[in-house]
Coordinates of C-alpha atoms in Angstrom, one line a residue:
X1 CA 29.8 -57.3 -5.7
X2 CA 32.6 -54.8 -6.4
X3 CA 31.5 -54.2 -9.9
X4 CA 27.8 -53.5 -8.7
X5 CA 29.2 -51.2 -5.9
X6 CA 31.0 -49.1 -8.4
X7 CA 27.8 -49.0 -10.7
X8 CA 25.9 -48.0 -7.7
X9 CA 28.3 -45.2 -6.9
X10 CA 28.7 -44.0 -10.3
X11 CA 24.6 -43.9 -11.0
X12 CA 24.5 -42.0 -7.5
X13 CA 27.3 -39.3 -8.6
X14 CA 25.5 -39.1 -12.1
X15 CA 22.0 -38.2 -10.3
X16 CA 24.1 -35.8 -7.7
X17 CA 25.4 -34.2 -10.7
X18 CA 22.3 -33.7 -12.6
X19 CA 20.7 -32.0 -9.7
X20 CA 23.4 -29.8 -8.7
X21 CA 23.1 -28.9 -12.7
X22 CA 19.5 -28.3 -12.3
X23 CA 19.4 -26.5 -9.3
X24 CA 22.5 -24.3 -11.1
X25 CA 19.9 -23.8 -14.2
X26 CA 17.1 -22.6 -11.7
X27 CA 19.4 -20.4 -9.9
X28 CA 20.3 -18.6 -13.3
X29 CA 16.7 -18.4 -14.0
X30 CA 15.9 -16.6 -10.9
X31 CA 18.9 -14.2 -11.2
X32 CA 18.0 -13.5 -15.0
X33 CA 15.3 -10.4 -15.1
X34 CA 11.9 -11.7 -16.6
X35 CA 11.0 -8.6 -18.4
X36 CA 12.2 -5.1 -18.3
X37 CA 12.5 -2.9 -15.2
X38 CA 9.8 -0.7 -14.5
X39 CA 12.2 1.7 -12.9
X40 CA 10.0 4.2 -11.2
X41 CA 7.9 1.4 -9.3
X42 CA 10.5 2.1 -6.5
X43 CA 10.6 5.9 -6.4
X44 CA 6.7 5.7 -6.3
X45 CA 6.6 3.3 -3.2
X46 CA 9.0 5.4 -0.9
X47 CA 6.6 8.6 -2.0
X48 CA 3.7 6.6 -1.2
X49 CA 5.2 5.5 1.7
X50 CA 6.4 9.1 3.0
X51 CA 3.1 10.2 2.0
X52 CA 1.3 8.0 4.8
X53 CA 3.4 8.8 7.5
X54 CA 3.3 12.5 6.5
X55 CA -0.9 11.9 6.7
X56 CA -0.9 10.5 10.1
X57 CA 1.1 13.2 11.2
X58 CA -0.9 15.9 10.5
X59 CA -3.8 14.0 12.2
X60 CA -1.8 14.3 15.6
X61 CA -0.6 17.9 15.0
X62 CA -4.7 18.9 14.0
X63 CA -5.4 18.2 17.6
X64 CA -3.0 20.1 19.2
X65 CA -4.5 23.3 20.8
X66 CA -1.5 25.3 19.7
X67 CA -2.8 25.1 15.9
X68 CA -4.5 27.7 14.4
X69 CA -5.9 28.7 11.5
X70 CA -2.9 29.2 9.2
X71 CA -1.6 26.2 10.7
X72 CA -4.9 24.5 9.5
X73 CA -4.3 26.1 5.9
X74 CA -1.0 24.4 5.6
X75 CA -1.9 21.1 7.1
X76 CA -4.9 21.3 4.3
X77 CA -2.1 21.8 1.6
X78 CA 0.2 19.2 3.0
X79 CA -2.7 16.7 3.2
X80 CA -4.1 17.2 -0.3
X81 CA -0.3 16.6 -1.7
X82 CA -0.3 13.8 0.5
X83 CA -3.9 12.2 0.0
X84 CA -2.4 10.0 -3.3
X85 CA -0.8 7.4 -0.5
X86 CA -3.1 4.5 -0.2
X87 CA -4.7 4.7 -3.9
X88 CA -1.3 4.7 -5.1
X89 CA 0.0 1.7 -3.3
X90 CA -3.1 0.0 -4.5
X91 CA -2.4 1.0 -8.0
X92 CA 1.3 -0.7 -8.1
X93 CA -0.1 -3.6 -6.6
X94 CA -1.8 -4.2 -9.6
X95 CA 0.8 -3.1 -12.3
X96 CA 3.2 -5.1 -10.4
X97 CA 0.8 -8.6 -9.8
X98 CA -0.6 -8.1 -14.1
X99 CA 3.4 -7.3 -15.1
X100 CA 4.9 -10.2 -13.2
X101 CA 2.4 -13.3 -13.3
X102 CA 2.8 -15.9 -16.1
X103 CA 0.5 -17.1 -18.5
X104 CA -0.8 -19.9 -15.7
X105 CA -1.1 -18.8 -12.1
X106 CA 0.1 -21.2 -9.1
X107 CA -2.6 -20.0 -6.8
X108 CA -1.5 -22.1 -3.7
X109 CA 2.1 -20.6 -4.6
X110 CA 1.3 -17.5 -4.7
X111 CA -0.9 -17.0 -1.6
X112 CA 1.8 -19.1 0.5
X113 CA 3.9 -16.3 -0.5
X114 CA 1.5 -13.6 0.7
X115 CA 1.2 -15.6 3.8
X116 CA 4.8 -15.7 4.9
X117 CA 5.7 -11.7 3.4
X118 CA 2.2 -10.1 4.3
X119 CA -0.2 -11.9 6.5
X120 CA 2.3 -13.7 9.1
X121 CA 4.2 -9.6 10.1
X122 CA 0.9 -8.3 9.9
X123 CA -0.4 -10.7 12.7
X124 CA 2.6 -10.1 14.7
X125 CA 2.1 -6.6 14.9
X126 CA -1.1 -7.1 15.7
X127 CA 0.1 -8.7 18.8
X128 CA 2.3 -5.9 19.4
X129 CA -0.3 -3.3 19.1
X130 CA -2.8 -5.5 20.8
X131 CA -0.5 -5.7 23.9
X132 CA 0.8 -2.1 24.3
X133 CA -2.8 -0.5 23.9
X134 CA -3.4 1.1 27.1
X135 CA -5.9 -1.0 28.6
X136 CA -7.0 -2.2 32.1
X137 CA -5.1 -5.6 32.5
X138 CA -6.9 -7.9 34.7
X139 CA -5.8 -11.3 33.2
X140 CA -5.8 -12.6 29.6
X141 CA -8.5 -15.1 28.9
X142 CA -11.2 -16.2 26.5
X143 CA -12.8 -12.5 26.4
X144 CA -9.6 -11.1 25.5
X145 CA -8.3 -13.9 23.1
X146 CA -11.9 -13.3 21.2
X147 CA -11.5 -9.8 21.0
X148 CA -7.7 -10.1 19.6
X149 CA -9.2 -12.8 17.2
X150 CA -11.8 -10.1 15.9
X151 CA -9.3 -7.3 15.7
X152 CA -6.9 -9.7 13.3
X153 CA -9.5 -10.3 11.1
X154 CA -10.8 -6.9 10.8
X155 CA -7.7 -4.8 11.1
X156 CA -9.3 -2.8 14.4
X157 CA -5.7 -3.0 16.3
X158 CA -4.3 -0.2 14.8
X159 CA -6.1 2.6 12.9
X160 CA -3.6 2.2 9.7
X161 CA -4.4 -1.9 9.6
X162 CA -7.6 -1.2 7.5
X163 CA -5.4 -1.6 4.5
X164 CA -4.0 -4.9 5.0
X165 CA -7.1 -6.3 5.2
X166 CA -8.3 -4.7 2.2
X167 CA -4.9 -5.9 0.7
X168 CA -5.8 -9.3 1.7
X169 CA -9.3 -9.6 0.0
X170 CA -7.4 -8.5 -3.5
X171 CA -4.9 -11.2 -3.1
X172 CA -8.1 -13.6 -2.2
X173 CA -10.2 -12.3 -5.3
X174 CA -6.9 -11.7 -7.4
X175 CA -7.7 -14.9 -9.6
X176 CA -11.0 -13.5 -10.5
X177 CA -9.3 -10.2 -11.5
X178 CA -6.7 -12.2 -13.1
X179 CA -9.1 -14.0 -15.8
X180 CA -11.7 -11.3 -16.1
X181 CA -8.9 -8.6 -16.7
X182 CA -7.0 -11.3 -19.2
X183 CA -10.3 -11.9 -20.9
X184 CA -10.9 -8.4 -22.1
X185 CA -7.3 -7.6 -23.1
X186 CA -7.2 -10.7 -25.2
X187 CA -10.5 -10.2 -27.1
X188 CA -10.6 -6.6 -27.6
X189 CA -8.1 -4.2 -29.4
X190 CA -7.0 -1.0 -27.8
X191 CA -10.3 1.0 -28.4
X192 CA -12.7 -1.8 -26.4
X193 CA -10.0 -2.4 -23.8
X194 CA -10.5 1.6 -23.2
X195 CA -14.0 1.6 -23.3
X196 CA -13.9 -1.6 -21.0
X197 CA -11.7 0.7 -18.8
X198 CA -13.8 3.7 -18.6
X199 CA -16.9 1.6 -17.7
X200 CA -15.3 -0.1 -14.8
X201 CA -14.2 3.6 -13.8
X202 CA -18.1 4.9 -14.3
X203 CA -19.0 2.0 -12.3
X204 CA -16.7 2.7 -9.4
X205 CA -17.9 6.1 -9.2
X206 CA -21.1 5.0 -8.8
X207 CA -20.6 2.9 -5.9
X208 CA -18.8 5.4 -4.3
X209 CA -21.6 7.9 -4.6
X210 CA -24.1 5.2 -3.3
X211 CA -22.0 4.2 -0.3
X212 CA -24.7 5.4 2.0
X213 CA -27.3 3.7 -0.1
X214 CA -25.8 0.6 -0.2
X215 CA -25.2 0.3 3.5
X216 CA -29.2 1.1 4.0
X217 CA -29.9 -1.6 2.2
X218 CA -27.5 -3.8 3.8
X219 CA -28.1 -2.9 7.0
X220 CA -32.0 -4.9 7.4
X221 CA -30.9 -8.1 5.9
X222 CA -28.2 -9.4 8.7
X223 CA -26.4 -11.4 5.8
X224 CA -23.2 -12.7 7.8
X225 CA -20.4 -11.2 6.6
X226 CA -21.5 -9.1 3.6
X227 CA -24.1 -7.0 5.9
X228 CA -20.4 -6.0 7.8
X229 CA -18.6 -5.7 5.0
X230 CA -20.9 -2.6 3.4
X231 CA -21.8 -1.1 6.9
X232 CA -19.2 -1.2 9.7
X233 CA -16.2 -2.4 7.5
X234 CA -17.2 -0.2 4.4
X235 CA -13.8 1.5 4.9
X236 CA -11.6 -1.7 4.5
X237 CA -14.1 -3.2 1.6
X238 CA -11.9 -4.0 -1.2
X239 CA -14.8 -3.3 -3.8
X240 CA -15.0 0.4 -2.9
X241 CA -11.1 0.5 -4.1
X242 CA -10.8 -1.9 -7.0
X243 CA -10.6 0.5 -9.4
X244 CA -7.5 1.8 -8.6
X245 CA -6.0 -1.9 -8.9
X246 CA -8.0 -2.5 -12.1
X247 CA -5.9 0.9 -13.4
X248 CA -2.8 -0.9 -12.3
X249 CA -3.5 -3.8 -14.0
X250 CA -4.2 -2.3 -17.1
X251 CA -0.9 -0.3 -16.8
X252 CA 1.1 -3.6 -16.2
X253 CA -0.1 -5.5 -19.1
X254 CA 1.0 -2.7 -21.4
X255 CA 3.8 -0.6 -19.7
X256 CA 4.9 1.2 -22.8
X257 CA 1.0 2.2 -23.6
X258 CA 0.4 3.0 -20.1
X259 CA 3.5 5.5 -20.4
X260 CA 2.6 6.9 -23.2
X261 CA -0.9 8.2 -22.0
X262 CA 0.3 9.4 -18.8
X263 CA 2.4 11.6 -21.0
X264 CA -0.5 12.5 -23.7
X265 CA -2.9 13.4 -20.7
X266 CA -0.1 15.2 -18.6
X267 CA -2.1 18.5 -19.1
X268 CA -5.5 17.3 -18.3
X269 CA -4.1 15.2 -15.1
X270 CA -2.5 18.5 -13.6
X271 CA -5.4 20.9 -14.3
X272 CA -7.8 18.4 -12.6
X273 CA -5.2 18.0 -10.0
X274 CA -5.0 21.8 -9.3
X275 CA -8.4 22.6 -9.6
X276 CA -10.1 19.9 -7.4
X277 CA -7.1 20.2 -5.0
X278 CA -7.9 24.0 -4.7
X279 CA -11.4 23.3 -4.2
X280 CA -10.9 20.4 -1.6
X281 CA -8.8 23.2 0.2
X282 CA -11.6 25.5 -0.1
X283 CA -14.0 23.0 1.6
X284 CA -11.8 22.0 4.4
X285 CA -11.4 25.8 5.3
X286 CA -15.3 25.9 5.6
X287 CA -15.0 22.6 7.4
X288 CA -12.9 24.1 10.0
X289 CA -15.6 26.9 10.9
X290 CA -17.6 24.9 13.4
X291 CA -20.6 26.4 15.4
X292 CA -18.6 26.6 18.5
X293 CA -15.6 27.8 17.4
X294 CA -12.6 27.1 15.2
X295 CA -11.6 23.5 15.1
X296 CA -9.4 21.6 12.8
X297 CA -11.2 18.1 11.2
X298 CA -11.0 16.4 7.8
X299 CA -14.0 14.8 7.5
X300 CA -14.6 16.3 3.7
X301 CA -11.6 14.6 2.1
X302 CA -12.5 11.2 3.1
X303 CA -11.5 8.8 0.3
X304 CA -14.8 7.1 -0.9
X305 CA -16.0 10.2 -2.6
X306 CA -16.5 10.4 -6.2
X307 CA -14.9 14.3 -6.5
X308 CA -12.1 12.8 -4.3
X309 CA -11.8 9.7 -6.4
X310 CA -11.2 12.0 -9.6
X311 CA -8.9 14.0 -7.8
X312 CA -6.9 10.8 -6.6
X313 CA -6.7 9.4 -10.1
X314 CA -5.1 12.5 -11.3
X315 CA -2.8 12.7 -8.3
X316 CA -1.3 8.8 -9.5
X317 CA -0.8 10.2 -13.1
X318 CA 1.0 13.3 -11.9
X319 CA 2.6 11.3 -9.7
X320 CA 3.5 9.1 -11.9
X321 CA 4.8 11.7 -14.7
X322 CA 7.1 13.1 -11.7
X323 CA 8.6 9.6 -11.0
X324 CA 9.3 9.1 -14.5
X325 CA 11.3 12.3 -14.9
X326 CA 13.1 12.4 -11.6
X327 CA 16.5 11.9 -12.7
X328 CA 18.5 13.1 -9.4
X329 CA 20.5 9.7 -8.5
X330 CA 20.4 10.3 -4.6
X331 CA 16.8 11.2 -4.3
X332 CA 16.0 8.0 -6.3
X333 CA 18.3 5.9 -4.4
X334 CA 16.7 7.3 -1.4
X335 CA 13.1 7.0 -2.0
X336 CA 14.2 3.0 -3.3
X337 CA 15.3 2.6 -0.2
X338 CA 12.3 3.7 1.5
X339 CA 9.9 2.1 -0.9
X340 CA 12.1 -1.1 0.0
X341 CA 11.4 -0.9 3.5
X342 CA 7.6 0.4 3.2
X343 CA 6.2 -2.7 4.5
X344 CA 7.7 -3.3 7.4
X345 CA 7.6 0.6 8.2
X346 CA 4.1 0.4 7.4
X347 CA 3.4 -1.9 10.3
X348 CA 5.5 -0.2 12.8
X349 CA 5.3 3.4 11.9
X350 CA 2.1 4.3 13.9
X351 CA 3.8 3.1 17.0
X352 CA 6.7 5.0 15.9
X353 CA 5.2 8.2 15.7
X354 CA 3.8 7.3 19.3
X355 CA 7.2 7.4 20.5
X356 CA 8.0 10.4 18.2
X357 CA 5.5 12.7 20.5
X358 CA 7.5 12.3 23.3
X359 CA 10.2 15.1 22.4
X360 CA 7.1 16.9 21.5
X361 CA 5.4 17.3 24.4
X362 CA 8.8 17.7 26.3
X363 CA 10.9 19.8 24.3
X364 CA 9.2 21.8 21.1
X365 CA 6.0 22.7 22.9
X366 CA 8.3 24.6 25.9
X367 CA 10.3 26.0 23.3
X368 CA 7.5 27.7 21.7
X369 CA 8.3 25.9 18.2
X370 CA 5.3 26.2 15.5
X371 CA 3.1 23.3 15.2
X372 CA 4.1 23.0 11.7
X373 CA 7.9 22.7 12.5
X374 CA 7.0 20.1 15.2
X375 CA 5.2 18.3 12.5
X376 CA 7.3 18.1 9.9
X377 CA 10.4 17.1 12.5
X378 CA 8.2 14.5 13.7
X379 CA 7.2 13.2 10.4
X380 CA 10.9 12.9 9.1
X381 CA 11.9 11.3 12.3
X382 CA 9.2 8.6 12.3
X383 CA 10.0 8.3 8.7
X384 CA 13.5 7.5 9.1
X385 CA 13.1 5.3 12.3
X386 CA 10.4 2.9 11.0
X387 CA 12.3 2.6 7.8
X388 CA 15.8 1.9 9.9
X389 CA 14.2 -0.4 12.1
X390 CA 12.3 -2.2 9.6
X391 CA 16.1 -2.6 7.7
X392 CA 17.6 -3.9 11.2
X393 CA 15.2 -6.1 11.8
X394 CA 15.2 -8.1 8.2
X395 CA 19.0 -8.6 8.8
X396 CA 18.2 -11.1 11.7
X397 CA 17.6 -14.8 11.0
X398 CA 13.7 -14.3 11.7
X399 CA 13.3 -11.0 10.8
X400 CA 11.1 -11.5 7.8
X401 CA 8.5 -12.9 9.9
X402 CA 8.3 -9.4 11.4
X403 CA 8.6 -7.2 8.6
X404 CA 8.4 -9.4 5.6
X405 CA 11.1 -9.8 3.0
X406 CA 12.9 -6.5 2.0
X407 CA 16.1 -6.2 -0.1
X408 CA 19.1 -7.4 0.6
X409 CA 21.4 -5.7 -1.2
X410 CA 21.3 -1.8 -2.7
X411 CA 17.4 -0.8 -3.5
X412 CA 16.8 -1.5 -7.2
X413 CA 14.4 0.8 -8.6
X414 CA 12.3 -2.0 -10.3
X415 CA 8.8 -4.2 -10.0
X416 CA 10.6 -7.1 -8.6
X417 CA 11.7 -5.6 -5.1
X418 CA 9.8 -7.2 -2.3
X419 CA 7.8 -4.9 -0.6
X420 CA 4.4 -3.3 0.7
X421 CA 2.7 -3.5 -3.0
X422 CA 5.1 -6.3 -4.7
X423 CA 3.9 -9.0 -2.1

């Protein structure tokens, strides 16, 4: 019996030792970088999130009574400079996913991670916004529960949640994207891949141009889900944003070639960016002139328009050039940190902006400050508070359920950081 007990203990210890060695090996694999870092990714994330907050700040201050024509011109210029935000986020999503995904996609594990890092925090913030929205509360019954469920599915609780709904669709259909794009990448050489990318871009422009026509076709059909997807909720239908993801996928599959093309097309991208940017600013000036007087509005520059799409594609190329050329360590570190906080910051920034307007109403107006100055101060305040609160909440044990997973160390300017678009 003693010998048997000794053998049993030896076997147990050997199994335990084997498991420890296996765990250490897995940890080493996790620590070692699988591929070369794409150092400009976090810089781009930071730029995109800062641009999102700026756009929503502009939307608020365009309605204040003190805003005049000069303020409208400045807002129009700033808006066009910040318009790249969402398309850039989608582009980086495609680039990161295709860069990181191995030969085989474990879809259940892929979606499990997205549920924990993206969907769960989104649901939490949907509840927060739903509770804080001004309403005549007479109780919470089935009607409110049904309303909440619809808002969770459609992203209607807050104006910026449309992007999360569109992003979830991309995750759901990612295997289809992966198989199709890899098939083209493996079957064709560089010329064939370029032709396929151009064809998909042309198809995307046609879809955007026929947005209203498609809605009219779908309206009488009344197909469950599909009719709403192309009518009421067309602004969050991933089909109307797919090309930014495909372009990111092409970049992620061949990062070095992508950087070369960005450099080759630098003059073309800058020319398109400047010419179309000035054109849209001019169109906005015309839009400000209403029959009943001057009024700032931005309907002319909605995202799903062929001309705007060309401008946004040029913007992505321009921003990528700037991110590659940026060398200031403090600026890079700051943008990388903002990029690392981007998902939690995105979820909460509209609420933070709402409270950032309080000192504006109490003090800035009384002090006679110009609307543009007030807007810039509010923008910087909301950006800083959103990122700071995200960082603080992420330090809590249950923080990832509220703001997702954020970097626990010094922000790294690479594609592996868990933030808004790498999840």
